[in-house]
Coordinates of N, CA and C in Angstrom, one line a residue:
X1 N 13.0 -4.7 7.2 CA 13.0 -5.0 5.8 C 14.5 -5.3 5.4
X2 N 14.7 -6.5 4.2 CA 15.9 -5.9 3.7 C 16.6 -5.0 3.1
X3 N 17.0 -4.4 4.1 CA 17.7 -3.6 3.4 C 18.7 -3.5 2.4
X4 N 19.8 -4.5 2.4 CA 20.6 -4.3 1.9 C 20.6 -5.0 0.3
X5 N 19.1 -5.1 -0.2 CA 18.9 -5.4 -1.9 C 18.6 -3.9 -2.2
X6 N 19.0 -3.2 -1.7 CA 18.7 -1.5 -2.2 C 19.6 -0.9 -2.1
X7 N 20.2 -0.5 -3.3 CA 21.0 0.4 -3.3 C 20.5 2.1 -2.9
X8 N 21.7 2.9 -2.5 CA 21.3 4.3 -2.1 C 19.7 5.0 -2.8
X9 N 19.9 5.1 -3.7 CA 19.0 5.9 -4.4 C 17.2 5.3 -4.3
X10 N 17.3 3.4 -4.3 CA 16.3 3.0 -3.5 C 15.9 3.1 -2.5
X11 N 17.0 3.5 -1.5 CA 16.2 3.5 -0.3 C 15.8 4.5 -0.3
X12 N 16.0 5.6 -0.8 CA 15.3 7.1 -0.4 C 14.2 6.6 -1.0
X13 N 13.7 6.4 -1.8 CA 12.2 5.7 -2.2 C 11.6 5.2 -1.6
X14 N 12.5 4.1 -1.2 CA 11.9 2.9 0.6 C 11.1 3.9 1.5
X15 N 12.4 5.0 1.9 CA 11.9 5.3 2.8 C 11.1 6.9 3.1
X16 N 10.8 7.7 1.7 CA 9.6 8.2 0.9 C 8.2 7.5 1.3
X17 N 8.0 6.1 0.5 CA 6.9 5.3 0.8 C 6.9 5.0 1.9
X18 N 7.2 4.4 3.1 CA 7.0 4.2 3.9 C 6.7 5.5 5.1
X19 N 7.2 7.3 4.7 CA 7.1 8.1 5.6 C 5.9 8.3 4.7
X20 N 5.1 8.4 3.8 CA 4.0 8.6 2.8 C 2.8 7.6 3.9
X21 N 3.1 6.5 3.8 CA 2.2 5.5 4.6 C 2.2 6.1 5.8
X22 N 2.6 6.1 6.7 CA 2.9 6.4 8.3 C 2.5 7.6 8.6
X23 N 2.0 8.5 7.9 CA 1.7 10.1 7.8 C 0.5 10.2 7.7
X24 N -0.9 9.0 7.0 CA -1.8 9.0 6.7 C -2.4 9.5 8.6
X25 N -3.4 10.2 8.3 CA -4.1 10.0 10.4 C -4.6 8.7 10.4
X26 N -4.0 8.6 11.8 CA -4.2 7.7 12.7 C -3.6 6.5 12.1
X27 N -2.8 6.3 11.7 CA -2.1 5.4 11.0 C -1.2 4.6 11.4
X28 N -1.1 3.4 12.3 CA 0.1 2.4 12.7 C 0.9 1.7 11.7
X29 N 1.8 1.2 12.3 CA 2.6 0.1 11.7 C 2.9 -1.1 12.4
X30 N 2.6 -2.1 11.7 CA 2.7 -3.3 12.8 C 3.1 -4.2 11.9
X31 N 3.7 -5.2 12.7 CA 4.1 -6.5 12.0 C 3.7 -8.0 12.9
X32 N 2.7 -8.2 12.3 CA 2.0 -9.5 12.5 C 2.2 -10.8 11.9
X33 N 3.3 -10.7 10.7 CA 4.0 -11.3 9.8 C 5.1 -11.6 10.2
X34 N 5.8 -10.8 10.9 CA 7.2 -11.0 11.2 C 8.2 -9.3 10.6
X35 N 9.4 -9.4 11.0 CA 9.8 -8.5 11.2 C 10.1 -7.9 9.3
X36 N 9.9 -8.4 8.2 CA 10.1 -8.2 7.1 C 9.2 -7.4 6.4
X37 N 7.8 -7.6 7.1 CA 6.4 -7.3 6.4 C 6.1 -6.1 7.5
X38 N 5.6 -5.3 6.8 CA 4.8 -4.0 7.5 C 3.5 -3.8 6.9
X39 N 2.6 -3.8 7.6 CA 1.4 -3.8 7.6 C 1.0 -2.4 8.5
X40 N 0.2 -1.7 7.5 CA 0.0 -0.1 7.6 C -1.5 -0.3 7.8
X41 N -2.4 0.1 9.0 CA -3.3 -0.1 9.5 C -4.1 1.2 10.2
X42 N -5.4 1.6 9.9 CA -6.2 3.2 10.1 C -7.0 2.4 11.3
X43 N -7.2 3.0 12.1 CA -8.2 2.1 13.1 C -8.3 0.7 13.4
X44 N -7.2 -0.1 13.1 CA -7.0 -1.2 13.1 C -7.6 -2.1 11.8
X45 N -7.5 -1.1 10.8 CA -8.5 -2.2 10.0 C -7.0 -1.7 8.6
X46 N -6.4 -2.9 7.8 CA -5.3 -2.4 7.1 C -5.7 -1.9 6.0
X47 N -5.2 -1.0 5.4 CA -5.3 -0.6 4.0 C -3.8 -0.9 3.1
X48 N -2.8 -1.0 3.6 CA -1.5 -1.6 3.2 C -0.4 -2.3 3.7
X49 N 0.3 -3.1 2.9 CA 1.3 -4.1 3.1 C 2.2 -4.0 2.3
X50 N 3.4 -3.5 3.0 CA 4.9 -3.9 2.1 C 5.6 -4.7 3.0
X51 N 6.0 -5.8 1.8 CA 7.2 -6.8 1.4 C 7.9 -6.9 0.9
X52 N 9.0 -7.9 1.0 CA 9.7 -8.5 -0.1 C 9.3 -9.5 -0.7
X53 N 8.7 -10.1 -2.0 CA 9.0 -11.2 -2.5 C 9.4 -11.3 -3.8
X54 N 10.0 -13.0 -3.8 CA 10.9 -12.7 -5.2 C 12.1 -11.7 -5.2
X55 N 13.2 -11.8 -4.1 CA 13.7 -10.0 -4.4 C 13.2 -9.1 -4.7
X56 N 12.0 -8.5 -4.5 CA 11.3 -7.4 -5.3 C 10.7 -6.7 -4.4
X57 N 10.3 -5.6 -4.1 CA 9.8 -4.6 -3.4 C 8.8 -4.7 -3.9
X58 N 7.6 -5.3 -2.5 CA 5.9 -5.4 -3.2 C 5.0 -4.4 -2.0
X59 N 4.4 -3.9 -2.6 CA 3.5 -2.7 -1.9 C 1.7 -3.8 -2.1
X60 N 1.2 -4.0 -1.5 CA -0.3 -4.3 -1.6 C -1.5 -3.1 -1.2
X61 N -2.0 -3.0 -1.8 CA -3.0 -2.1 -1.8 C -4.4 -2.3 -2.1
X62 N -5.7 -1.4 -1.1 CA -6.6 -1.8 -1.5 C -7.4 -1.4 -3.0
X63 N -7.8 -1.8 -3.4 CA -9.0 -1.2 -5.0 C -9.6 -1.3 -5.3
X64 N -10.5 -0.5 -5.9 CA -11.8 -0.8 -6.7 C -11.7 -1.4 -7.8
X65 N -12.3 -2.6 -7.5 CA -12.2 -3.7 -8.5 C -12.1 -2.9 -10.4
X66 N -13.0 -2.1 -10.4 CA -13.0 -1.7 -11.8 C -12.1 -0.7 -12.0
X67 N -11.4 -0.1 -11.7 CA -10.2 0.5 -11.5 C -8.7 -0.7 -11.6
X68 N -9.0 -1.4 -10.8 CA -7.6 -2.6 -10.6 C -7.4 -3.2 -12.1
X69 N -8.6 -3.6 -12.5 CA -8.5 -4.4 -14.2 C -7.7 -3.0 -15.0
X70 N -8.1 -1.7 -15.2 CA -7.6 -1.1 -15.8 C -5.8 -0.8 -15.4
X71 N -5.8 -0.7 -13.9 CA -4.3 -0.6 -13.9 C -3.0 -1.4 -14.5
X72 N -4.0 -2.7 -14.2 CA -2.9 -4.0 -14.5 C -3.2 -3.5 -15.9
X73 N -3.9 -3.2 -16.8 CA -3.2 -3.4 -18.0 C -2.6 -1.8 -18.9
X74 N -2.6 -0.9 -17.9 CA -1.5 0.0 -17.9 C -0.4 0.2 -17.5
X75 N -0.2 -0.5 -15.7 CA 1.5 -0.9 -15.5 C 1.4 -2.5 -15.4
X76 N 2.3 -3.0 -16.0 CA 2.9 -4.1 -15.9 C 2.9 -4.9 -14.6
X77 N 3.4 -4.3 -14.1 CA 4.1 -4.3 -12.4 C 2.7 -4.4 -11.5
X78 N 1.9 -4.2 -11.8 CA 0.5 -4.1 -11.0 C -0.1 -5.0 -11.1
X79 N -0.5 -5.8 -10.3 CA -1.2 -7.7 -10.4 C -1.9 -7.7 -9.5
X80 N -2.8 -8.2 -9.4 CA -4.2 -9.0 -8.4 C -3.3 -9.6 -7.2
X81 N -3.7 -8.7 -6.0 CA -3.5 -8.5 -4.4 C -2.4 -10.2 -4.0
X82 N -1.5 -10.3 -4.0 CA -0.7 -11.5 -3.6 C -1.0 -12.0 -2.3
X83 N -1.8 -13.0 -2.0 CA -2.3 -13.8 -0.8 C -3.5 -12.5 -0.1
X84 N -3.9 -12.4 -1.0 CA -5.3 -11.0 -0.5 C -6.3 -11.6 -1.7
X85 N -7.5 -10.8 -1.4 CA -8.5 -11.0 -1.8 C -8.6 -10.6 -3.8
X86 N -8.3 -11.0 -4.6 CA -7.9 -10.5 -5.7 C -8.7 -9.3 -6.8
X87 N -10.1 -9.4 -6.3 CA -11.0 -8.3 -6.6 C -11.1 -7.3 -5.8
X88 N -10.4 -6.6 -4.7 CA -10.2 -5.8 -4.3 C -8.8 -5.2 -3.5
X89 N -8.1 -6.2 -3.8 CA -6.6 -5.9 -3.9 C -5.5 -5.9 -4.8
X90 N -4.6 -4.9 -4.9 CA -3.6 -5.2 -5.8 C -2.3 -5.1 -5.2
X91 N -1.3 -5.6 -5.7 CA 0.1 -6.0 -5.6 C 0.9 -4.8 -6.8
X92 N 1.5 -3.7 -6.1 CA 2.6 -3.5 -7.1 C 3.4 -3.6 -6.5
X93 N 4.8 -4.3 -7.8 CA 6.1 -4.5 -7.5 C 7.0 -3.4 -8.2
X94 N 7.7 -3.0 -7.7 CA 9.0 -1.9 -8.2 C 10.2 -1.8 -9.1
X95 N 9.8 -3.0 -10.0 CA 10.5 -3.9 -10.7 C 10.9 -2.0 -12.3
X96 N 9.9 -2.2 -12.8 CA 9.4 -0.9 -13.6 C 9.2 0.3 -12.5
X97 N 9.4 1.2 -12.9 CA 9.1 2.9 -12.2 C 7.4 3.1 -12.8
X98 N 6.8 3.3 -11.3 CA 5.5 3.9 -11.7 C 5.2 5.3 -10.8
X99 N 5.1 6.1 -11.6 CA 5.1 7.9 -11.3 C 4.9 7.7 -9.8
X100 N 6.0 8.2 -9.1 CA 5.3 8.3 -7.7 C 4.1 9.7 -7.4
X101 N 3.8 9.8 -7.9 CA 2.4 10.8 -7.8 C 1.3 9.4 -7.8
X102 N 1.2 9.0 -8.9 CA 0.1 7.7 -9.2 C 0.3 6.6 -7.7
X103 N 1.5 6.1 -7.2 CA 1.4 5.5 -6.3 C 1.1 6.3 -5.4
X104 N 1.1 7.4 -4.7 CA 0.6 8.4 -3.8 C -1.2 8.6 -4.1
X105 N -1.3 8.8 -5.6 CA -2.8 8.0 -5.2 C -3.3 6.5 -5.0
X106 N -3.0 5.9 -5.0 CA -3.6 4.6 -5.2 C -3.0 4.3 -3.7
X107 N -2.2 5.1 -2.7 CA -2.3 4.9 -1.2 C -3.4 5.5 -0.6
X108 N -3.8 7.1 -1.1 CA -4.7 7.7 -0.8 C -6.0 6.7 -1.3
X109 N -6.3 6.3 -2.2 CA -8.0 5.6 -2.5 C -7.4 4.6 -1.5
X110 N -6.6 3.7 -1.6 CA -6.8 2.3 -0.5 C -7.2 3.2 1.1
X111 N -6.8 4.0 1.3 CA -6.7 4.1 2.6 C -8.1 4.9 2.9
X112 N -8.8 5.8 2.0 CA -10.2 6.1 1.7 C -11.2 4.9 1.8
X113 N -10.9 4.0 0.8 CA -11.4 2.9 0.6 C -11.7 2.3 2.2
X114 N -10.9 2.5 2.8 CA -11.4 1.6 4.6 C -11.7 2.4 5.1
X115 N -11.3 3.6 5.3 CA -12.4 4.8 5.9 C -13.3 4.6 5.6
X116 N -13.8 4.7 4.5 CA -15.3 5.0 3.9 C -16.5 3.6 4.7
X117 N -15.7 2.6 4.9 CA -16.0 1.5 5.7 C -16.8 1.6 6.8
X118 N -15.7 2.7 7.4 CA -15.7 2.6 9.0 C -17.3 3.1 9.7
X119 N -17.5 3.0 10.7 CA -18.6 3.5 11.5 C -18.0 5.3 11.5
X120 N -19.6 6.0 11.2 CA -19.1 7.3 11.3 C -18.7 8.0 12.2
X121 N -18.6 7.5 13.4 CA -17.9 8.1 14.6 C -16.6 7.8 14.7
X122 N -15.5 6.9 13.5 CA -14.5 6.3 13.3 C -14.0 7.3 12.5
X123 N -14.6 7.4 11.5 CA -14.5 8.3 10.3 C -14.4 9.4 10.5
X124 N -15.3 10.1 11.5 CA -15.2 12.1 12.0 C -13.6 12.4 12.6
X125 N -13.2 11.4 13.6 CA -12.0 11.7 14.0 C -10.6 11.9 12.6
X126 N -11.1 10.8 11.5 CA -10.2 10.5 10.7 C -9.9 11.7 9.6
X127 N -11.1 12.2 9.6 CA -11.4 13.2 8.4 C -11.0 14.6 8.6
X128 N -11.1 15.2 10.3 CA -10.6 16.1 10.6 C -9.4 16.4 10.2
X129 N -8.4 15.0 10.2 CA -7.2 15.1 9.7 C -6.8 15.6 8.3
X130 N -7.2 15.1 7.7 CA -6.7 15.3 5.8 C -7.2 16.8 5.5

């Protein structure tokens, strides 16, 4: 990532979110994008993506479509999934502060959201965890 558009107090955030992601079970990190983008992945199937674009710290996440309409027009910063599917993804950027409690859920439902997917013999190993 770049780092150095973050000042100190950012990166402890950076790197909050990113130990928050990496903690979920069974949870990788990979970069299929290149070395900027991290792509946070439960069984191989992703539930998140952080980037940069625009200078801006962008988190993508999965959601339930009727939930996503409500968010974007509570935070600003929350838009329809950038190069993802726009009815079940969203894009926040870090532009505005949004409660890191609220982004701690909206990791937990994306990352539920592809569990719930999975074949239940995928799922049992997953669930033991949480």
């Amino acid at each position: 990532m770049q780092l150095n558009k973050l000042n100190t107090v950012e990166l402890m955030e950076l790197d909050q979110l990113k130990t928050y992601l990496i903690n979920k079970p069974e949870t990788i990190e990979t970069f299929p994008f290149g070395d900027d983008v991290s792509v946070y992945k439960v069984k191989n199937k992703m539930f998140a993506l952080l980037a940069w674009r625009d200078d801006q710290l962008m988190l993508n996440l999965k959601c339930d479509p009727d939930e996503s309409i409500m968010l974007r027009e509570i935070f600003p910063t929350i838009k329809p999934g950038y190069h993802m599917n726009k009815k079940h993804w969203i894009s926040i950027y870090f532009e505005d502060p949004i409660p890191k409690g609220e982004i701690e859920r909206l990791i937990d439902n994306s990352f539920m959201l592809v569990v719930n997917k999975m074949a239940k013999k995928d799922q049992s190993s997953i669930l033991l965890h949480l």
